[in-house]
Coordinates of N, CA and C in Angstrom, one line a residue:
X1 N -199.6 171.3 29.6 CA -198.4 171.3 28.8 C -197.4 170.2 29.3
X2 N -196.7 169.6 28.4 CA -195.7 168.6 28.7 C -194.4 169.3 29.1
X3 N -193.9 169.1 30.3 CA -192.8 169.9 30.9 C -191.7 168.9 31.3
X4 N -190.4 169.2 31.0 CA -189.2 168.6 31.5 C -188.7 169.5 32.7
X5 N -188.7 168.9 33.9 CA -188.3 169.6 35.0 C -186.9 169.1 35.5
X6 N -185.9 169.9 35.4 CA -184.6 169.6 35.9 C -184.5 170.1 37.3
X7 N -184.0 169.3 38.2 CA -184.0 169.6 39.7 C -185.2 169.2 40.4
X8 N -185.9 168.2 39.9 CA -187.2 167.8 40.6 C -186.9 167.3 42.0
X9 N -185.7 166.8 42.3 CA -185.4 166.4 43.6 C -184.8 167.4 44.6
X10 N -184.7 168.6 44.1 CA -184.1 169.7 44.9 C -185.1 170.4 45.8
X11 N -184.7 171.4 46.5 CA -185.5 172.1 47.4 C -186.7 172.8 46.7
X12 N -186.5 173.5 45.6 CA -187.6 174.1 44.9 C -188.3 173.0 44.1
X13 N -187.6 172.2 43.4 CA -188.2 171.2 42.5 C -189.2 170.2 43.3
X14 N -188.8 169.9 44.5 CA -189.7 169.0 45.3 C -191.1 169.6 45.5
X15 N -191.1 171.0 45.6 CA -192.4 171.7 45.7 C -193.0 171.9 44.4
X16 N -192.2 172.2 43.4 CA -192.7 172.6 42.1 C -193.3 171.4 41.3
X17 N -192.7 170.3 41.4 CA -193.2 169.1 40.6 C -194.7 168.8 40.9
X18 N -195.1 168.6 42.2 CA -196.5 168.4 42.4 C -197.4 169.6 42.1
X19 N -196.9 170.8 42.2 CA -197.6 172.0 41.9 C -197.9 172.0 40.4
X20 N -196.9 171.7 39.6 CA -197.1 171.6 38.1 C -198.2 170.6 37.7
X21 N -198.1 169.5 38.3 CA -199.1 168.4 38.0 C -200.5 168.8 38.5
X22 N -200.6 169.4 39.7 CA -201.9 169.9 40.2 C -202.5 171.0 39.3
X23 N -201.6 171.7 38.6 CA -202.1 172.8 37.7 C -202.4 172.2 36.3
X24 N -202.3 170.9 36.1 CA -202.7 170.3 34.9 C -201.6 170.0 33.9
X25 N -200.3 170.2 34.3 CA -199.2 170.0 33.4 C -198.7 168.6 33.6
X26 N -198.0 168.0 32.6 CA -197.5 166.7 32.7 C -196.0 166.7 32.7
X27 N -195.3 166.0 33.6 CA -193.9 166.0 33.7 C -193.4 164.8 32.8
X28 N -192.5 165.2 31.8 CA -192.0 164.2 30.8 C -190.5 164.3 30.7
X29 N -189.9 163.5 29.9 CA -188.5 163.6 29.5 C -188.4 164.6 28.4
X30 N -187.2 165.1 28.2 CA -186.9 166.2 27.2 C -187.4 165.9 25.8
X31 N -187.3 164.7 25.4 CA -187.7 164.4 24.0 C -189.2 164.6 23.7
X32 N -190.0 164.6 24.8 CA -191.5 164.8 24.7 C -191.9 166.2 25.1
X33 N -191.0 167.0 25.6 CA -191.4 168.2 26.3 C -191.8 169.3 25.3
X34 N -192.7 170.2 25.8 CA -193.0 171.4 25.1 C -192.4 172.6 25.8
X35 N -191.8 172.4 27.0 CA -191.1 173.4 27.8 C -190.2 172.7 28.7
X36 N -189.1 173.4 29.1 CA -188.1 172.9 30.1 C -188.1 173.9 31.2
X37 N -188.1 173.4 32.4 CA -187.9 174.3 33.6 C -186.7 173.8 34.4
X38 N -185.8 174.7 34.8 CA -184.5 174.3 35.4 C -184.4 175.0 36.8
X39 N -184.3 174.2 37.9 CA -184.0 174.7 39.2 C -182.9 173.8 39.7
X40 N -181.6 174.0 39.2 CA -180.6 173.0 39.5 C -179.4 173.8 40.2
X41 N -178.3 173.9 39.5 CA -177.1 174.5 40.1 C -176.3 175.2 38.9
X42 N -175.5 176.3 39.3 CA -174.8 177.0 38.2 C -174.0 176.2 37.3
X43 N -173.3 175.1 37.8 CA -172.4 174.3 37.0 C -173.1 173.4 36.0
X44 N -174.4 173.2 36.1 CA -175.1 172.3 35.2 C -176.2 173.0 34.4
X45 N -176.6 174.2 34.8 CA -177.8 174.8 34.2 C -177.5 175.1 32.7
X46 N -176.4 175.6 32.3 CA -176.1 176.0 30.9 C -176.2 174.8 30.0
X47 N -175.6 173.7 30.5 CA -175.7 172.4 29.7 C -177.2 172.0 29.5
X48 N -178.0 172.1 30.6 CA -179.4 171.7 30.5 C -180.1 172.6 29.5
X49 N -179.9 173.9 29.5 CA -180.5 174.9 28.6 C -180.1 174.6 27.2
X50 N -178.8 174.4 27.0 CA -178.3 174.1 25.6 C -178.9 172.8 25.0
X51 N -179.0 171.8 25.9 CA -179.7 170.6 25.5 C -181.1 170.7 25.1
X52 N -181.8 171.6 25.8 CA -183.2 171.8 25.5 C -183.3 172.6 24.2
X53 N -182.5 173.6 24.0 CA -182.5 174.4 22.8 C -182.2 173.5 21.6
X54 N -181.3 172.6 21.7 CA -180.9 171.7 20.7 C -182.1 170.8 20.3
X55 N -182.9 170.5 21.3 CA -184.1 169.7 21.1 C -185.3 170.5 20.7
X56 N -185.2 171.8 20.5 CA -186.3 172.7 20.1 C -187.3 173.0 21.2
X57 N -186.8 173.0 22.4 CA -187.7 173.2 23.6 C -187.3 174.6 24.2
X58 N -188.3 175.5 24.4 CA -188.1 176.8 25.1 C -187.9 176.5 26.6
X59 N -187.3 177.4 27.3 CA -186.8 177.2 28.7 C -187.3 178.3 29.6
X60 N -187.5 177.8 30.9 CA -187.7 178.7 32.0 C -186.7 178.3 33.1
X61 N -185.9 179.3 33.5 CA -184.8 179.0 34.4 C -184.9 179.8 35.7
X62 N -184.8 179.1 36.8 CA -184.8 179.7 38.1 C -183.4 179.6 38.8
X63 N -182.5 178.9 38.2 CA -181.1 178.8 38.8 C -180.4 180.1 38.6
X64 N -179.7 180.6 39.6 CA -178.9 181.8 39.4 C -177.4 181.5 39.5
X65 N -176.6 182.6 39.2 CA -175.2 182.4 39.3 C -174.5 181.9 38.1
X66 N -175.1 182.0 36.9 CA -174.5 181.5 35.6 C -174.4 182.6 34.6
X67 N -173.5 182.4 33.6 CA -173.3 183.4 32.6 C -174.3 183.2 31.5
X68 N -175.1 184.3 31.2 CA -176.2 184.3 30.4 C -175.9 184.5 28.9
X69 N -174.8 185.2 28.6 CA -174.5 185.6 27.2 C -174.5 184.5 26.2
X70 N -173.8 183.4 26.4 CA -173.8 182.3 25.4 C -175.1 181.7 25.2
X71 N -175.9 181.6 26.3 CA -177.3 181.1 26.1 C -178.2 182.0 25.3
X72 N -178.0 183.3 25.5 CA -178.8 184.3 24.8 C -178.5 184.1 23.3
X73 N -177.3 184.0 22.9 CA -176.9 183.9 21.5 C -177.4 182.6 20.9
X74 N -177.4 181.5 21.7 CA -177.8 180.2 21.2 C -179.4 180.2 21.0
X75 N -180.1 180.9 22.0 CA -181.5 180.9 21.9 C -182.0 181.8 20.7
X76 N -181.3 182.9 20.4 CA -181.6 183.7 19.3 C -181.4 182.9 18.0
X77 N -180.3 182.2 17.9 CA -179.9 181.4 16.7 C -181.0 180.3 16.5
X78 N -181.5 179.7 17.7 CA -182.5 178.6 17.6 C -183.9 179.2 17.4
X79 N -184.1 180.5 17.5 CA -185.4 181.0 17.4 C -186.4 180.6 18.5
X80 N -185.8 180.4 19.8 CA -186.5 179.9 20.9 C -186.4 180.9 22.1
X81 N -187.4 180.9 23.0 CA -187.3 181.7 24.1 C -186.7 181.0 25.3
X82 N -185.8 181.8 26.0 CA -185.3 181.4 27.3 C -185.7 182.5 28.3
X83 N -186.5 182.1 29.3 CA -186.9 183.0 30.3 C -186.2 182.7 31.6
X84 N -185.5 183.7 32.1 CA -184.7 183.6 33.4 C -185.1 184.6 34.4
X85 N -185.4 184.1 35.6 CA -185.7 185.1 36.7 C -184.9 184.7 37.9
X86 N -184.2 185.7 38.4 CA -183.4 185.4 39.7 C -184.3 185.1 40.8
X87 N -185.6 185.5 40.8 CA -186.5 185.2 41.8 C -187.9 185.1 41.2
X88 N -188.6 184.0 41.5 CA -190.0 183.7 41.0 C -191.1 184.1 42.0
X89 N -190.7 184.6 43.2 CA -191.7 185.1 44.1 C -192.3 186.4 43.6
X90 N -193.5 186.5 43.4 CA -194.1 187.8 42.9 C -193.9 188.9 43.9
X91 N -193.9 188.7 45.2 CA -193.6 189.7 46.2 C -192.2 190.2 46.1
X92 N -191.3 189.4 45.8 CA -189.9 189.8 45.6 C -189.7 190.7 44.4
X93 N -190.4 190.4 43.3 CA -190.4 191.2 42.1 C -190.9 192.6 42.4
X94 N -192.0 192.6 43.2 CA -192.6 193.9 43.5 C -191.6 194.7 44.4
X95 N -190.9 194.0 45.3 CA -189.9 194.6 46.2 C -188.9 195.4 45.3
X96 N -188.4 194.7 44.3 CA -187.4 195.3 43.4 C -188.0 196.5 42.7
X97 N -189.2 196.4 42.3 CA -189.9 197.6 41.6 C -190.0 198.7 42.6
X98 N -190.5 198.5 43.8 CA -190.7 199.5 44.8 C -189.3 200.2 45.2
X99 N -188.3 199.3 45.3 CA -187.0 199.8 45.6 C -186.4 200.7 44.6
X100 N -186.6 200.4 43.3 CA -186.1 201.2 42.2 C -186.8 202.6 42.2
X101 N -188.1 202.6 42.5 CA -188.8 203.9 42.6 C -188.3 204.7 43.8
X102 N -188.1 204.0 45.0 CA -187.7 204.7 46.2 C -186.3 205.3 46.0
X103 N -185.4 204.6 45.2 CA -184.1 205.1 45.0 C -184.0 206.4 44.2
X104 N -185.1 206.7 43.5 CA -185.1 207.9 42.7 C -185.2 209.1 43.7
X105 N -185.7 208.9 44.9 CA -186.0 210.0 45.8 C -185.1 209.9 47.0
X106 N -184.5 208.8 47.4 CA -183.6 208.6 48.5 C -182.4 207.9 48.0
X107 N -181.3 208.6 47.7 CA -180.2 208.1 47.0 C -179.3 207.1 47.8
X108 N -179.3 207.2 49.1 CA -178.4 206.4 49.9 C -179.2 205.1 50.4
X109 N -178.6 204.0 50.0 CA -179.3 202.7 50.3 C -178.3 201.6 50.5
X110 N -178.7 200.5 51.2 CA -177.9 199.3 51.2 C -178.9 198.1 51.2
X111 N -178.4 196.9 50.8 CA -179.2 195.7 50.7 C -178.7 194.7 51.6
X112 N -179.5 194.0 52.4 CA -179.2 192.9 53.2 C -180.0 191.7 52.7
X113 N -179.3 190.6 52.3 CA -180.0 189.4 51.8 C -179.6 188.2 52.7
X114 N -180.5 187.4 53.0 CA -180.3 186.2 53.9 C -180.9 185.0 53.2
X115 N -180.0 184.0 53.1 CA -180.5 182.7 52.5 C -179.9 181.5 53.3
X116 N -180.4 180.4 52.9 CA -180.0 179.1 53.5 C -178.5 178.9 53.3
X117 N -177.8 178.2 54.1 CA -176.4 178.0 54.1 C -175.9 177.2 52.9
X118 N -176.8 176.5 52.2 CA -176.3 175.8 51.0 C -176.4 176.5 49.7
X119 N -176.9 177.8 49.7 CA -177.0 178.6 48.5 C -175.6 178.9 48.0
X120 N -175.4 178.6 46.7 CA -174.0 178.7 46.2 C -173.6 180.1 46.0
X121 N -174.5 181.0 45.4 CA -174.0 182.3 45.0 C -174.3 183.3 46.1
X122 N -173.3 184.2 46.2 CA -173.5 185.4 47.1 C -172.7 186.5 46.5
X123 N -173.3 187.7 46.3 CA -174.7 188.0 46.6 C -175.7 187.2 45.8
X124 N -176.9 187.1 46.2 CA -177.9 186.4 45.4 C -178.3 187.1 44.1
X125 N -178.9 186.4 43.2 CA -179.3 187.0 42.0 C -180.3 188.1 42.2
X126 N -181.2 187.8 43.2 CA -182.2 188.9 43.5 C -181.6 190.1 44.0
X127 N -180.6 190.0 44.9 CA -179.9 191.2 45.4 C -179.2 192.0 44.3
X128 N -178.5 191.2 43.4 CA -177.9 191.9 42.3 C -178.9 192.6 41.4
X129 N -180.0 191.9 41.1 CA -181.1 192.5 40.3 C -181.6 193.8 41.0
X130 N -181.8 193.7 42.3 CA -182.3 194.9 43.0 C -181.3 196.1 42.9
X131 N -180.0 195.8 43.1 CA -179.0 196.8 43.0 C -179.0 197.4 41.6
X132 N -179.0 196.6 40.6 CA -179.1 197.1 39.2 C -180.3 198.0 39.0
X133 N -181.4 197.6 39.5 CA -182.6 198.4 39.3 C -182.5 199.7 40.0
X134 N -181.7 199.8 41.0 CA -181.6 201.0 41.8 C -180.5 201.9 41.3
X135 N -179.8 201.5 40.3 CA -178.7 202.3 39.7 C -177.4 201.6 39.8
X136 N -177.3 200.4 40.4 CA -176.1 199.7 40.3 C -175.1 199.8 41.5
X137 N -174.9 201.0 42.1 CA -173.9 201.2 43.1 C -174.5 201.1 44.5
X138 N -175.1 200.0 44.8 CA -175.7 199.8 46.1 C -174.9 198.7 46.9
X139 N -174.4 198.9 48.1 CA -173.7 197.8 48.8 C -174.7 196.7 49.2
X140 N -174.2 195.5 49.1 CA -175.0 194.3 49.4 C -174.3 193.5 50.5
X141 N -175.0 193.1 51.5 CA -174.5 192.3 52.6 C -175.2 190.9 52.5
X142 N -174.4 189.8 52.4 CA -175.0 188.5 52.3 C -174.8 187.7 53.6
X143 N -175.9 187.0 54.0 CA -175.9 186.2 55.2 C -176.3 184.8 54.7
X144 N -175.6 183.8 55.2 CA -175.9 182.4 54.9 C -175.9 181.6 56.2
X145 N -177.1 181.2 56.6 CA -177.3 180.5 57.9 C -178.4 179.4 57.7
X146 N -178.3 178.4 58.6 CA -179.3 177.3 58.5 C -180.6 177.8 59.0
X147 N -181.7 177.1 58.4 CA -183.0 177.5 58.8 C -183.7 178.6 58.1
X148 N -182.9 179.3 57.3 CA -183.4 180.4 56.5 C -183.8 180.0 55.1
X149 N -184.9 180.5 54.5 CA -185.2 180.2 53.2 C -184.7 181.3 52.3
X150 N -185.4 182.5 52.2 CA -184.9 183.6 51.4 C -185.6 184.9 51.9
X151 N -184.7 185.8 52.3 CA -185.2 187.1 52.8 C -184.3 188.2 52.3
X152 N -184.9 189.3 52.1 CA -184.1 190.5 51.6 C -184.8 191.8 52.1
X153 N -183.9 192.7 52.6 CA -184.5 194.0 52.9 C -183.6 195.1 52.2
X154 N -184.2 196.1 51.8 CA -183.6 197.3 51.2 C -183.8 198.4 52.1
X155 N -182.7 199.0 52.6 CA -182.8 200.1 53.5 C -182.3 201.4 52.8
X156 N -183.2 202.4 52.8 CA -182.9 203.7 52.2 C -183.0 204.7 53.3
X157 N -182.0 205.6 53.4 CA -182.0 206.5 54.5 C -181.5 207.9 54.1
X158 N -182.0 208.9 54.8 CA -181.5 210.2 54.7 C -181.7 210.8 56.0
X159 N -181.1 212.0 56.3 CA -181.2 212.5 57.7 C -182.7 212.6 58.2
X160 N -182.9 211.9 59.3 CA -184.2 212.0 60.0 C -185.2 210.9 59.6
X161 N -184.8 210.0 58.6 CA -185.8 208.9 58.3 C -185.1 207.7 57.6
X162 N -185.7 206.6 57.8 CA -185.3 205.3 57.2 C -186.5 204.6 56.6
X163 N -186.4 204.2 55.3 CA -187.4 203.5 54.6 C -186.9 202.1 54.4
X164 N -187.6 201.1 54.9 CA -187.2 199.7 54.7 C -188.3 199.0 53.9
X165 N -187.8 198.3 52.8 CA -188.6 197.5 51.9 C -188.1 196.1 52.1
X166 N -189.0 195.2 52.6 CA -188.6 193.8 52.9 C -189.5 192.8 52.3
X167 N -188.8 191.7 51.8 CA -189.6 190.5 51.4 C -189.1 189.3 52.1
X168 N -190.0 188.4 52.5 CA -189.6 187.2 53.2 C -190.3 186.0 52.5
X169 N -189.6 185.0 52.0 CA -190.1 183.8 51.5 C -189.9 182.7 52.6
X170 N -191.0 182.3 53.2 CA -190.9 181.3 54.3 C -190.9 179.9 53.8
X171 N -191.3 179.7 52.6 CA -191.2 178.3 52.0 C -191.1 178.5 50.5
X172 N -190.7 177.4 49.8 CA -190.5 177.4 48.4 C -191.8 177.5 47.6
X173 N -192.9 177.4 48.3 CA -194.2 177.6 47.7 C -194.4 179.0 47.1
X174 N -193.6 179.9 47.6 CA -193.7 181.3 47.2 C -193.3 181.4 45.7
X175 N -192.6 180.4 45.2 CA -192.1 180.5 43.8 C -193.1 179.9 42.8
X176 N -194.0 179.2 43.3 CA -194.9 178.4 42.3 C -195.7 179.4 41.5
X177 N -196.4 180.4 42.0 CA -197.2 181.3 41.1 C -196.4 181.9 40.0
X178 N -195.2 182.3 40.3 CA -194.4 182.9 39.3 C -194.0 182.0 38.2
X179 N -193.6 180.7 38.6 CA -193.3 179.7 37.6 C -194.5 179.4 36.7
X180 N -195.6 179.3 37.3 CA -196.9 179.0 36.5 C -197.2 180.2 35.5
X181 N -196.9 181.4 36.0 CA -197.1 182.5 35.1 C -196.2 182.5 33.9
X182 N -194.9 182.2 34.2 CA -193.9 182.1 33.2 C -194.3 181.0 32.1
X183 N -194.7 179.9 32.6 CA -195.1 178.8 31.8 C -196.3 179.2 30.9
X184 N -197.2 180.0 31.4 CA -198.4 180.4 30.7 C -198.0 181.4 29.6
X185 N -197.0 182.2 29.8 CA -196.6 183.3 28.9 C -195.4 182.9 27.9
X186 N -194.8 181.7 28.2 CA -193.6 181.3 27.5 C -193.8 181.3 26.0
X187 N -194.9 180.9 25.5 CA -195.1 180.8 24.0 C -195.2 182.1 23.4
X188 N -195.5 183.2 24.1 CA -195.6 184.5 23.5 C -194.3 185.4 23.7
X189 N -193.3 184.8 24.3 CA -192.0 185.6 24.5 C -191.2 185.5 23.2
X190 N -190.4 186.6 23.0 CA -189.6 186.6 21.8 C -188.5 185.6 21.9
X191 N -187.9 185.3 20.7 CA -186.7 184.5 20.7 C -185.6 185.2 21.5
X192 N -184.7 184.4 22.1 CA -183.6 185.0 22.9 C -183.9 184.9 24.4
X193 N -183.2 185.7 25.1 CA -183.3 185.7 26.6 C -184.2 186.9 27.1
X194 N -185.1 186.5 27.9 CA -185.9 187.5 28.7 C -185.6 187.3 30.1
X195 N -185.3 188.4 30.8 CA -184.8 188.3 32.2 C -185.8 189.0 33.1
X196 N -186.2 188.3 34.2 CA -187.0 188.9 35.2 C -188.5 188.8 35.1
X197 N -189.1 188.3 36.2 CA -190.5 188.1 36.3 C -191.3 189.5 36.1
X198 N -190.6 190.6 36.4 CA -191.2 191.9 36.2 C -191.7 192.1 34.7
X199 N -190.9 191.5 33.8 CA -191.3 191.6 32.4 C -192.6 191.0 32.1
X200 N -193.1 190.1 32.9 CA -194.4 189.4 32.6 C -195.6 190.0 33.4
X201 N -195.3 190.7 34.4 CA -196.4 191.2 35.3 C -197.3 192.2 34.6
X202 N -196.8 193.0 33.6 CA -197.5 194.0 33.0 C -198.0 193.6 31.6
X203 N -197.8 192.3 31.2 CA -198.2 191.9 29.9 C -199.7 191.6 29.8

């Protein structure tokens, strides 16, 4: 597939660009693209998506911390799919699924998420998605330190026991399988916004 990758020089993009080519995809400019992938920053991602939709190109977005409602409306109007995941690591998506199930049985929980010091949003999109899946009212603690990639643990406790569900991404390679899966399924997604890699795992 011909893919326009925004953020190819960034932390994720530097890993993703060669992985896309190794998987048989071709990196091109937007005018030639069949799909757009964005791993940039909250202040530019919406403009990139809108430009892709104007060009008739469906989108995959890994950038977090942006307002999705205008993009959803534009994608519906254009009849194109925009797929957004706060986390493309398959293990992280399973962590959210397991945490949601656990919260049905252990109601007291807190989330601790740790990311590199240059991450713009806090709490992370993954932490917010986890809290939403667990019912919404879950305290989140954010840590930003050098040397960290992406780590999150969900602690659920009641008298006499503690359940910890943890995911660690030690390198950005963790996101590659999820992006390739989204690219494979993009043509079959409905027009508008689809959120979360979990939506693709059971298809």
